[in-house]
Coordinates of C-alpha atoms and ligand atoms in Angstrom, one line a residue:
M1 CA 123.5 80.3 78.1
M2 CA 125.9 83.0 79.6
Q3 CA 124.5 86.6 80.2
M4 CA 126.0 88.8 77.8
A5 CA 126.0 92.3 79.1
H6 CA 124.6 95.2 77.2
E7 CA 123.4 93.1 74.2
D8 CA 120.1 93.3 73.0
I9 CA 117.6 90.4 73.5
D10 CA 117.5 88.5 70.0
V11 CA 113.4 89.0 70.2
E12 CA 112.9 87.0 67.0
R13 CA 114.6 83.8 68.5
V14 CA 112.8 84.3 71.8
R15 CA 109.3 84.6 69.8
R16 CA 110.1 81.4 68.4
D17 CA 110.2 79.4 71.8
F18 CA 106.5 80.7 72.5
P19 CA 103.9 78.6 70.3
I20 CA 100.9 80.9 71.1
L21 CA 102.8 84.0 69.2
G22 CA 102.4 82.0 66.2
T23 CA 98.7 81.7 66.3
S24 CA 96.0 84.3 65.3
M25 CA 93.3 86.0 67.2
N26 CA 90.0 86.9 65.2
G27 CA 92.1 86.3 61.9
K28 CA 95.0 88.6 62.7
P29 CA 98.1 87.5 64.0
L30 CA 98.0 87.5 67.7
V31 CA 100.0 90.7 69.5
Y32 CA 99.9 90.1 73.0
L33 CA 100.1 93.4 75.2
D34 CA 98.7 92.0 78.6
S35 CA 101.6 90.3 80.2
A36 CA 101.1 92.1 83.7
A37 CA 97.9 90.0 83.7
T38 CA 99.8 86.6 82.7
S39 CA 102.9 86.1 80.8
Q40 CA 103.0 83.7 77.9
K41 CA 104.8 80.4 78.4
P42 CA 107.9 79.0 76.3
I43 CA 108.2 75.6 75.0
Q44 CA 110.7 74.8 77.5
V45 CA 108.3 75.5 80.2
I46 CA 105.5 73.4 78.5
D47 CA 107.7 70.7 77.8
A48 CA 108.9 70.2 81.5
I49 CA 105.5 70.2 82.9
S50 CA 104.5 67.8 80.0
N51 CA 107.8 65.5 80.6
Y52 CA 107.1 65.4 84.3
Y53 CA 103.9 63.8 83.6
K54 CA 104.8 61.8 80.8
E55 CA 108.2 60.6 82.6
Y56 CA 108.3 60.7 86.6
N57 CA 105.0 61.3 87.9
A58 CA 104.9 60.4 91.6
N59 CA 104.5 62.2 94.6
I60 CA 107.2 63.8 96.7
H61 CA 109.0 63.5 99.9
R62 CA 107.8 59.7 100.3
G63 CA 109.1 57.7 97.7
I64 CA 111.8 55.1 97.9
Y65 CA 111.8 54.6 94.4
Q66 CA 113.4 56.4 91.4
I67 CA 110.8 58.3 89.9
S68 CA 109.7 59.8 93.2
E69 CA 113.0 60.7 94.2
R70 CA 113.8 62.5 90.8
A71 CA 110.2 64.5 91.2
T72 CA 111.4 65.3 94.8
S73 CA 114.8 66.5 93.9
E74 CA 113.8 68.7 90.9
Y75 CA 111.0 70.0 93.0
I76 CA 113.8 71.2 95.5
E77 CA 115.6 72.1 93.1
S78 CA 113.2 74.6 91.7
K79 CA 113.1 76.3 95.2
E80 CA 117.0 76.3 95.2
K81 CA 116.8 78.3 91.8
L82 CA 114.2 80.5 92.7
A83 CA 116.0 81.4 96.2
K84 CA 119.2 82.2 93.9
F85 CA 117.0 84.2 91.3
I86 CA 115.7 86.7 94.2
N87 CA 118.9 86.1 96.1
A88 CA 117.5 84.7 99.4
G89 CA 119.6 83.2 101.6
E90 CA 118.5 79.7 101.3
M91 CA 115.8 77.5 100.0
A92 CA 114.4 77.0 103.7
E93 CA 113.1 80.7 103.2
I94 CA 110.8 79.9 99.9
V95 CA 107.5 78.7 100.6
Y96 CA 105.5 77.7 97.3
T97 CA 101.8 78.9 97.5
R98 CA 99.5 79.3 94.7
N99 CA 100.0 82.9 93.9
A100 CA 101.1 86.2 95.1
T101 CA 97.8 86.8 96.4
E102 CA 98.0 83.6 98.6
S103 CA 101.2 84.4 99.6
I104 CA 100.1 87.8 101.1
N105 CA 96.8 86.0 102.7
V106 CA 99.5 83.6 104.3
V107 CA 101.2 86.4 106.2
A108 CA 98.4 88.4 107.2
L109 CA 96.7 85.2 108.7
T110 CA 99.7 84.1 110.5
W111 CA 102.3 86.6 111.3
G112 CA 99.6 89.2 110.9
N113 CA 97.2 87.5 113.4
E114 CA 99.9 86.9 115.9
N115 CA 101.6 90.3 115.9
V116 CA 98.9 93.0 115.1
G117 CA 96.6 94.1 117.6
K118 CA 93.7 96.7 118.6
G119 CA 94.9 100.4 118.1
D120 CA 97.9 99.2 115.7
H121 CA 98.7 100.7 112.6
I122 CA 99.3 98.7 109.1
L123 CA 100.4 100.7 106.2
I124 CA 100.0 100.0 102.3
S125 CA 100.4 102.6 99.6
D126 CA 97.7 104.2 97.4
M127 CA 99.2 102.1 94.3
E128 CA 98.5 98.4 95.6
H129 CA 96.4 95.7 93.8
H130 CA 93.5 94.3 95.7
S131 CA 95.5 91.5 96.7
N132 CA 97.7 93.8 98.8
I133 CA 94.8 95.6 100.4
V134 CA 92.1 93.5 101.1
P135 CA 93.9 91.1 103.3
W136 CA 95.3 93.9 105.3
M137 CA 91.9 95.4 105.6
L138 CA 90.2 92.2 107.0
L139 CA 93.2 91.9 109.6
A140 CA 92.5 95.7 110.4
E141 CA 89.0 94.6 110.9
R142 CA 89.6 91.7 112.8
K143 CA 92.0 93.3 115.4
G144 CA 90.7 96.6 115.6
A145 CA 93.6 98.1 113.9
T146 CA 93.9 100.9 111.3
L147 CA 95.0 100.5 107.7
D148 CA 96.6 103.6 106.4
Y149 CA 97.8 104.4 102.9
I150 CA 101.0 106.2 101.5
K151 CA 99.3 109.1 99.6
L152 CA 100.7 109.6 95.6
D153 CA 102.5 112.9 94.7
G154 CA 100.7 115.9 93.1
A155 CA 101.4 114.2 89.8
K156 CA 99.9 111.1 90.9
A157 CA 102.7 109.1 89.5
E158 CA 105.0 108.7 92.6
L159 CA 104.5 108.1 96.5
D160 CA 104.6 111.4 98.3
P161 CA 108.0 111.1 100.4
K162 CA 106.3 113.8 102.9
N163 CA 103.5 111.5 103.4
L164 CA 105.4 108.5 103.6
E165 CA 107.3 110.1 106.4
E166 CA 103.9 111.2 108.2
Q167 CA 102.4 107.7 107.9
L168 CA 105.7 105.9 109.4
A169 CA 105.5 108.4 112.1
K170 CA 102.5 106.5 113.5
K171 CA 104.9 103.3 113.6
P172 CA 103.0 100.6 111.8
K173 CA 103.4 97.1 112.8
I174 CA 103.9 96.4 109.1
V175 CA 104.4 98.2 105.8
A176 CA 103.3 95.9 102.7
I177 CA 104.1 97.7 99.1
T178 CA 104.3 97.1 95.9
Q179 CA 107.7 97.3 94.0
A180 CA 106.3 97.9 90.7
S181 CA 102.6 99.1 90.2
N182 CA 100.6 97.2 87.7
V183 CA 98.6 100.6 86.9
L184 CA 101.0 103.3 86.8
G185 CA 104.0 101.1 85.9
T186 CA 106.0 103.2 89.1
I187 CA 109.1 101.2 90.5
N188 CA 109.2 102.2 94.0
D189 CA 112.1 102.6 96.1
I190 CA 111.7 99.7 98.1
K191 CA 115.2 99.5 99.6
G192 CA 114.8 103.0 100.8
I193 CA 111.2 102.2 102.2
T194 CA 112.2 99.2 103.9
K195 CA 115.3 101.0 105.8
M196 CA 112.7 103.8 106.8
A197 CA 110.2 101.3 107.9
H198 CA 112.8 99.1 109.9
D199 CA 114.0 102.3 111.5
V200 CA 110.5 102.8 113.0
G201 CA 110.2 98.9 114.0
A202 CA 108.0 98.0 111.4
K203 CA 108.2 94.6 109.4
V204 CA 107.9 95.0 105.2
L205 CA 106.3 93.0 102.8
V206 CA 107.1 93.4 99.2
D207 CA 104.7 92.7 96.7
G208 CA 106.9 91.5 93.8
A209 CA 104.3 90.2 91.4
Q210 CA 105.1 93.0 88.7
S211 CA 108.8 93.2 89.5
A212 CA 110.4 89.6 90.1
P213 CA 109.4 89.0 86.2
H214 CA 110.9 92.2 84.6
M215 CA 113.8 93.0 86.7
A216 CA 116.5 91.6 88.9
V217 CA 115.6 91.3 92.6
D218 CA 117.8 90.9 95.6
V219 CA 115.8 90.4 98.8
K220 CA 119.0 90.5 100.9
D221 CA 119.7 93.8 99.5
I222 CA 116.4 95.1 100.0
D223 CA 116.3 93.6 103.3
C224 CA 112.6 93.1 103.2
D225 CA 111.2 90.4 105.8
F226 CA 108.6 89.2 103.0
F227 CA 108.6 89.1 99.4
V228 CA 105.7 87.6 97.2
L229 CA 105.5 86.9 93.6
S230 CA 103.5 84.6 91.0
G231 CA 105.2 82.2 88.9
H232 CA 102.3 82.4 86.1
K233 CA 103.6 86.4 85.4
M234 CA 107.1 85.2 85.1
L235 CA 106.9 82.6 82.2
G236 CA 106.0 79.8 84.7
P237 CA 102.5 78.0 84.9
T238 CA 99.5 78.9 86.7
G239 CA 98.9 77.6 90.5
I240 CA 102.2 78.2 91.6
G241 CA 103.6 81.4 93.6
A242 CA 105.9 82.1 96.3
L243 CA 106.5 83.6 99.8
Y244 CA 109.8 84.5 101.0
G245 CA 110.4 85.2 104.5
K246 CA 113.7 85.7 106.7
R247 CA 114.1 82.4 108.2
E248 CA 113.8 83.8 111.8
I249 CA 110.5 85.2 111.2
L250 CA 109.0 82.0 109.5
E251 CA 110.6 80.0 112.2
A252 CA 108.6 82.3 114.8
T253 CA 105.6 82.0 112.9
E254 CA 102.9 79.3 113.1
P255 CA 101.7 77.5 110.1
L256 CA 98.2 78.5 108.6
F257 CA 97.4 75.1 106.9
S258 CA 98.1 71.6 109.0
G259 CA 98.3 67.9 107.9
G260 CA 100.5 66.1 105.9
D261 CA 104.0 66.9 104.8
M262 CA 104.1 70.0 107.0
I263 CA 104.4 67.9 110.1
R264 CA 107.7 65.9 111.5
S265 CA 105.6 63.8 113.9
V266 CA 102.0 63.1 115.2
R267 CA 101.1 61.2 118.7
H268 CA 97.5 61.1 119.7
N269 CA 97.5 64.5 121.4
E270 CA 101.1 65.8 120.1
H271 CA 102.4 67.5 116.9
A272 CA 105.7 68.9 115.9
W273 CA 106.4 70.6 113.0
N274 CA 108.4 69.9 109.9
D275 CA 111.4 72.0 108.9
L276 CA 111.1 75.3 106.8
P277 CA 110.1 75.5 104.3
W278 CA 107.7 72.6 104.4
K279 CA 106.0 73.9 107.6
F280 CA 104.2 75.9 105.8
E281 CA 103.3 73.4 102.7
A282 CA 100.5 71.2 103.9
G283 CA 99.3 68.3 101.7
T284 CA 100.7 67.5 98.3
S285 CA 102.3 70.3 96.6
D286 CA 101.8 71.5 92.8
I287 CA 104.8 69.4 91.9
A288 CA 104.1 70.1 88.2
G289 CA 104.0 73.7 89.0
G290 CA 107.3 73.9 90.8
I291 CA 108.8 72.0 88.0
G292 CA 107.7 74.2 85.1
L293 CA 108.4 77.5 87.6
S294 CA 112.2 75.9 87.4
A295 CA 112.3 75.7 83.8
A296 CA 110.8 79.5 83.7
I297 CA 113.7 80.6 85.9
D298 CA 116.3 78.9 83.7
Y299 CA 114.8 80.5 80.8
L300 CA 114.9 84.2 82.4
N301 CA 118.4 83.3 83.5
G302 CA 119.3 82.5 80.1
V303 CA 117.9 85.5 78.8
G304 CA 119.4 87.8 81.7
M305 CA 117.4 89.8 83.7
D306 CA 119.3 93.2 83.1
R307 CA 118.5 92.6 79.4
V308 CA 115.0 91.9 80.0
R309 CA 114.7 95.3 81.9
D310 CA 116.5 97.0 79.1
H311 CA 114.3 95.6 76.4
E312 CA 111.1 96.5 78.3
K313 CA 112.4 100.2 79.1
K314 CA 113.2 100.9 75.4
L315 CA 109.6 99.5 74.5
V316 CA 108.1 101.8 77.2
R317 CA 110.0 104.7 75.6
Y318 CA 108.8 103.8 72.6
A319 CA 105.2 103.5 73.6
I320 CA 105.1 106.6 75.6
E321 CA 106.6 108.4 72.6
R322 CA 104.0 107.1 69.9
L323 CA 101.3 107.5 72.3
S324 CA 102.0 111.2 73.2
Q325 CA 101.5 111.8 69.3
V326 CA 98.2 110.7 69.1
G327 CA 95.5 113.4 69.8
G328 CA 93.2 112.8 73.1
V329 CA 95.4 110.3 74.7
R330 CA 96.1 110.7 78.5
I331 CA 98.9 108.7 79.9
F332 CA 99.1 107.7 83.4
G333 CA 102.1 107.5 85.6
L334 CA 105.8 109.1 85.1
G335 CA 106.5 110.6 81.9
Q336 CA 109.4 110.2 79.3
D337 CA 111.9 111.4 81.9
G338 CA 110.9 108.8 84.5
V339 CA 111.3 105.6 82.3
D340 CA 114.1 104.3 84.3
R341 CA 111.6 104.4 87.5
R342 CA 108.8 102.6 85.1
C343 CA 108.2 98.9 84.5
G344 CA 106.6 97.5 81.4
V345 CA 103.1 98.9 82.0
V346 CA 101.6 101.6 80.3
S347 CA 98.1 102.7 81.3
F348 CA 96.3 105.2 79.5
K349 CA 92.9 106.9 78.3
L350 CA 91.4 108.0 75.1
D351 CA 89.1 111.0 75.9
G352 CA 85.5 110.1 75.4
I353 CA 85.8 106.7 74.7
H354 CA 85.2 103.7 77.2
P355 CA 88.4 101.7 77.5
H356 CA 86.2 98.5 77.1
D357 CA 85.3 99.8 73.7
V358 CA 89.0 100.5 73.0
A359 CA 89.9 96.7 74.0
Q360 CA 86.9 95.4 71.9
I361 CA 88.4 97.2 68.8
F362 CA 92.0 96.0 69.6
D363 CA 90.5 92.3 69.9
S364 CA 89.0 92.7 66.5
E365 CA 92.5 93.7 65.5
G366 CA 94.2 90.6 67.1
I367 CA 95.5 93.0 70.0
A368 CA 95.1 91.7 73.7
I369 CA 95.1 94.4 76.0
R370 CA 93.5 95.2 79.4
A371 CA 90.7 97.6 80.2
G372 CA 89.1 98.2 83.5
H373 CA 90.1 99.0 87.3
H374 CA 93.1 96.5 86.9
C375 CA 92.0 95.2 90.6
A376 CA 93.3 98.7 91.9
M377 CA 90.0 100.3 92.6
P378 CA 91.3 102.4 95.1
L379 CA 93.8 104.1 93.0
V380 CA 91.9 104.1 89.7
T381 CA 88.5 105.2 91.1
E382 CA 89.2 107.1 93.9
T383 CA 92.6 108.6 93.5
L384 CA 92.8 108.9 90.0
G385 CA 88.9 109.7 89.6
E386 CA 88.4 107.1 86.5
G387 CA 85.9 104.6 85.9
A388 CA 88.5 102.4 84.1
L389 CA 91.8 102.8 82.0
S390 CA 93.3 100.9 78.9
R391 CA 96.6 99.4 79.6
I392 CA 99.2 97.7 77.4
S393 CA 102.2 95.7 79.0
F394 CA 105.3 94.1 77.6
Y395 CA 107.6 91.3 78.2
I396 CA 110.4 89.9 76.6
Y397 CA 108.6 88.8 73.4
N398 CA 107.0 92.2 72.4
T399 CA 108.4 94.1 69.6
E400 CA 108.2 98.1 68.7
S401 CA 106.3 96.8 65.6
E402 CA 103.5 95.3 68.1
V403 CA 103.3 98.8 69.8
D404 CA 102.9 100.3 65.8
A405 CA 100.0 97.8 65.7
A406 CA 98.5 99.2 69.0
I407 CA 98.8 102.7 67.7
A408 CA 97.4 101.8 64.4
A409 CA 94.3 100.1 66.4
I410 CA 93.9 103.4 68.6
E411 CA 93.6 105.3 65.2
T412 CA 90.7 102.8 64.0
V413 CA 89.2 103.4 67.5
R414 CA 89.2 107.1 66.8
R415 CA 88.0 106.8 63.3
I416 CA 85.0 104.7 64.3
F417 CA 84.2 106.9 67.1
K418 CA 84.9 110.1 65.2
V419 CA 87.0 111.6 68.1
Ligands
7TS1 N1 100.1 92.3 93.0 C1 100.3 92.8 91.8 C2 101.3 94.3 91.7 C3 99.4 92.5 90.6 O1 99.6 93.2 89.4 C4 98.9 91.5 90.6 C5 98.0 90.9 89.5 C6 98.6 90.6 92.0 C7 99.5 91.0 93.1 C8 98.0 89.4 92.2 O2 98.8 88.3 91.7 P1 97.9 87.1 91.6 O3 98.9 86.1 90.6 O4 98.0 86.5 93.2 O5 96.5 87.1 91.1 N2 98.0 91.6 88.3 C9 97.0 91.5 87.6 C10 97.0 92.5 86.5 O6 97.3 93.7 86.7 N3 96.1 92.3 85.7 O7 95.6 91.0 86.0 C11 96.3 90.5 87.1

């Protein structure tokens, strides 16, 4: 499908591609507002996976028969598509992993172990998911390095530019930062931060788990050294994620896992690594996952990432407007004037009511939302001083009437709890 600029997504048509959106939960039509946790899957992705198993299931890179050659070429094509999707230079820079978390761990355990030492600094931000905190905390503990956090501004919505400069003055070895926060929704100026980090000699890892599914990403333009994402958040299956790394860095880094496929030759006492990206993929790959992700990328390209972004901005603007009309609701992150710097995530709190109670009443209304610390405890618990938050999050298949359903559910919560 050609991308049509400035034309809205045909949401009703999109919704027909997602079988789960026609189902119900607790006897009510399913309203799925938890895509930041995982996205739903279109029939095109489900069929691509099932067709692989039905028609050409075979291992890759070794077959000299037709179905293995087909599986191999589709798996490679999936990487080529992903490389193009994030504008990597070449397929060799795309390593498949299980998810964004594994990708970050691979970098911390390979590049990190090789390049971070005693007394060094590692810089992350105060709006990271646990998966972009803990691997660095452990690396710092292993090496006797220090883990620093870029603080939030006074409104607790964006990074504090002054603190960013102060932290960079410590000349960290690596800056690992999310492009879009899964709690605040804030989109960071990742290109500007990368430039500043490079100026002090740091490498940069961008956590794209919440950005790649929702906006056009260009790793060459950002100039980051590593970029990670999860397939399951971008219409693809669970079990497949990616690590992008600049070729020269991946070339110079030793692999984490070893065994079959990642090796070119083995003698009794010698080995030689395979070419990139295979050097980082030991053992049989998630072939079905790669093929499913490929279909997901086709789907997103068909819709057009600019339209995905516009659609979510509209929903966020509408959700903030409606939520702020409800008494006792506090919204976290940037306000209405900051929607351009917000992804499709809106966290809120209903005063006097525990977010788990809110989520439970939503559930009884057929509405799926997330409640809790959102795997960002340093941010939610320490910086925001909250035990838990409610969160709604959007994707291409959500509608304003689903926002209305969420608002009606909040009114039900308020009636039940008499607040
Ligand atoms: N980074 C960010 C910014 C995330 O939001 C998540 C998952 C991850 C990394 C980890 O992704 P995974 O696929 O490796 O697990 N975020 C969420 C969430 O907000 N609710 O559930 C998972």
